[in-house]
Short mmCIF file of C-alpha atoms in Angstrom, two decimals:
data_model
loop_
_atom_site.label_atom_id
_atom_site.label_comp_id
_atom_site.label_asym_id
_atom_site.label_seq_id
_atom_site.Cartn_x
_atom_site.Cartn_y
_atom_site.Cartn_z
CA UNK A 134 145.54 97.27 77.97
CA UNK A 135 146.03 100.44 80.09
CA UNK A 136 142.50 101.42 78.99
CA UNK A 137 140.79 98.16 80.81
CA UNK A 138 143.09 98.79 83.87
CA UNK A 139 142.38 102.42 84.61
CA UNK A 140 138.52 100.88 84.16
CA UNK A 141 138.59 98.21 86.91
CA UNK A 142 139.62 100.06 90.12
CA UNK A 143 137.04 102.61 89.12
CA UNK A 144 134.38 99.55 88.81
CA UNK A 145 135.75 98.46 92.50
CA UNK A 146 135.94 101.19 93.88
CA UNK A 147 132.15 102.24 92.88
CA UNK A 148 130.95 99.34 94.06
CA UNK A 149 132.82 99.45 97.45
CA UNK A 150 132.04 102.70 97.96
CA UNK A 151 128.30 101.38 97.15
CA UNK A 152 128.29 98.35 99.70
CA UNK A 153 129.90 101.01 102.63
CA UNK A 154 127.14 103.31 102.31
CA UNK A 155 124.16 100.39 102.84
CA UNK A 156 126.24 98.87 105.52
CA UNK A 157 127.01 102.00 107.17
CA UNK A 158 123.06 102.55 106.80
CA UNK A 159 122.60 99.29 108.59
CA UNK A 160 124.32 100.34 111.63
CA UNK A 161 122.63 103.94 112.19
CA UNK A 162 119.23 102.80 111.08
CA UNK A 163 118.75 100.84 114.51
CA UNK A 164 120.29 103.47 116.35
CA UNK A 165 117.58 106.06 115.11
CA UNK A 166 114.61 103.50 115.05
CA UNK A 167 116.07 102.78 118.73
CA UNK A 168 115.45 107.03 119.43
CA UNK A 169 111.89 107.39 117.68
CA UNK A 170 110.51 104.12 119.71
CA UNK A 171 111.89 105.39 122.39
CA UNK A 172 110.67 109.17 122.03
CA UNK A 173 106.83 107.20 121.44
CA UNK A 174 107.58 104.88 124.47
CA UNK A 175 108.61 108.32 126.43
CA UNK A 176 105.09 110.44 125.17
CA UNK A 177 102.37 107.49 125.11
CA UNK A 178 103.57 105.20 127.69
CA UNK A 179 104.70 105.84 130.99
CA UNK A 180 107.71 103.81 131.26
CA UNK A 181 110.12 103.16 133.74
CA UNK A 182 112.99 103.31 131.43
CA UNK A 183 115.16 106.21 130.32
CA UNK A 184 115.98 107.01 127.09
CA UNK A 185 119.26 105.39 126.25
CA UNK A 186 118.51 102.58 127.61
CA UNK A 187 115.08 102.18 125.63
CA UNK A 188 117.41 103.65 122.10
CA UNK A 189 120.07 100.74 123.08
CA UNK A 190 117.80 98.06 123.81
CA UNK A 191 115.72 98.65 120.58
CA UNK A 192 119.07 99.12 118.38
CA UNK A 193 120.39 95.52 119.19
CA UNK A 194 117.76 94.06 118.88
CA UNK A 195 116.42 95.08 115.65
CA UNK A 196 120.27 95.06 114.26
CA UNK A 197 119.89 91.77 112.93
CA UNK A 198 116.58 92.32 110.95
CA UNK A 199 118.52 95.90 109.57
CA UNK A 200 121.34 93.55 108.71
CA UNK A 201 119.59 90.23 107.38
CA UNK A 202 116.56 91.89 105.94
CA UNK A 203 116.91 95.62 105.42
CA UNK A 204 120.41 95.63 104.18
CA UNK A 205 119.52 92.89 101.10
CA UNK A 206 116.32 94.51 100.04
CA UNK A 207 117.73 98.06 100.40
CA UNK A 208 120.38 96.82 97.89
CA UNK A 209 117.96 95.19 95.47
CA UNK A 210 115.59 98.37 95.36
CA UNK A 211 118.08 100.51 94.08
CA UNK A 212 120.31 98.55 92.23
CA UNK A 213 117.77 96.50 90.33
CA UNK A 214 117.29 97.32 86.72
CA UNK A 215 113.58 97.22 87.56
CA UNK A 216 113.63 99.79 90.60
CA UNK A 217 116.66 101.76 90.23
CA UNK A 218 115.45 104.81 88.34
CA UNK A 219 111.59 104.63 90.30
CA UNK A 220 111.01 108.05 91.85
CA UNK A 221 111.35 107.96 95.68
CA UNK A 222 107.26 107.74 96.75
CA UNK A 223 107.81 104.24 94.98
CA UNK A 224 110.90 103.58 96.67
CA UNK A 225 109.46 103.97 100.16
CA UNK A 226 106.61 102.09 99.26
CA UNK A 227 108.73 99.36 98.63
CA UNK A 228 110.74 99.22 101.34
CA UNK A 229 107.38 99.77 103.62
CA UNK A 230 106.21 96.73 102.14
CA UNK A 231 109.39 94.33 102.79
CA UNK A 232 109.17 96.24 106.47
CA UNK A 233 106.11 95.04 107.24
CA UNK A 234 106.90 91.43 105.93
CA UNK A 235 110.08 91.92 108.36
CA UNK A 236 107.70 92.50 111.27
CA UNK A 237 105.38 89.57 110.80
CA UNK A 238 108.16 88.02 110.96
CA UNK A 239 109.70 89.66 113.97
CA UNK A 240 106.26 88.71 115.58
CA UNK A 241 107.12 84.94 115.37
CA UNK A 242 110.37 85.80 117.57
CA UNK A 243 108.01 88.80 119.92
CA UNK A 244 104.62 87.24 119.34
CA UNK A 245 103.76 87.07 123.37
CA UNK A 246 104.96 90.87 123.95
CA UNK A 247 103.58 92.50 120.76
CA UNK A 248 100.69 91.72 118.57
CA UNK A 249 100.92 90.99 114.90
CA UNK A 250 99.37 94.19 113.64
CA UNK A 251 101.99 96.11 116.14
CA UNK A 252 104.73 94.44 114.31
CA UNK A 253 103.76 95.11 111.01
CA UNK A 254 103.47 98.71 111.94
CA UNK A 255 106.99 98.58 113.47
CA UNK A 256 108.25 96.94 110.38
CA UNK A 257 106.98 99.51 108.48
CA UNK A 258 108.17 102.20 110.73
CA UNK A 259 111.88 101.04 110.60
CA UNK A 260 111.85 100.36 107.00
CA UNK A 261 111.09 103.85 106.65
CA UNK A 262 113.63 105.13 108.87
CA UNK A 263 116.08 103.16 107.00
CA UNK A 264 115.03 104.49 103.83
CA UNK A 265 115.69 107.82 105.58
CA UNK A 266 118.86 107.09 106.57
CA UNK A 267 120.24 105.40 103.36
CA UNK A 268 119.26 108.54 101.26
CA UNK A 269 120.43 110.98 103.88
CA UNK A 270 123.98 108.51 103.81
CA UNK A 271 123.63 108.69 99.84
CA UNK A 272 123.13 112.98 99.90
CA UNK A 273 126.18 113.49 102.66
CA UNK A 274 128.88 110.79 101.20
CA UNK A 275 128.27 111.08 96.81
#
């Protein structure tokens, strides 16, 4: 009996500790995909807007497809039987894929400002960064 109760916090607290990295990983990936689209927006286009403004701008609005699609499919990929022990290069591949699904999506919502090809890139581009930040969040906090 003492045996299955010294057993279950460790099982909660593993899989707490598992659910606080991805969701802290939800809430810096926009932040960072806010900076890199604004550092392109900065270089390519000459733009009337600053820098924070562009990061903030970017960060809520792609918070809910970090939270309502990266933040499901980040925790499939590596807790799946399937994917879990796939070496990275597959890993980002994967989550480059469900990106760019993301962003045809996203082009539904910002079809008359962006086209559908620009979308999928973005998709792609943030599901990268969030692979990025959910190792780097993985390296720091296990």
């Amino acid at each position: 009996m003492s045996l299955h109760n010294h057993e279950s916090p460790t099982a909660y607290k593993r899989v707490f500790d598992r659910l606080a990295i991805y969701v802290l990983a939800v809430f810096l990936s926009p932040v960072l995909f806010g900076a890199c689209l604004a550092l392109y927006s900065m270089a390519m286009v000459d733009d009337s807007w600053g820098f924070g403004p562009t990061v903030f701008v970017t960060a809520l609005y792609s918070l809910p497809f970090f939270a309502l699609g990266a933040f499901p499919v980040s925790l499939y990929i590596d807790s799946s039987v399937r994917t879990k022990q796939s070496p990275r290069w597959i890993k980002s591949l994967l989550y480059t894929g469900a990106g760019s699904i993301a962003g045809l999506l996203s082009a539904v919502q910002f079809g008359d400002m962006f086209s559908i090809p620009v979308m999928a890139l973005y998709g792609a581009v943030g599901a990268l960064v969030h692979f990025g930040v959910v190792e780097l969040v993985k390296r720091l906090f296990r």
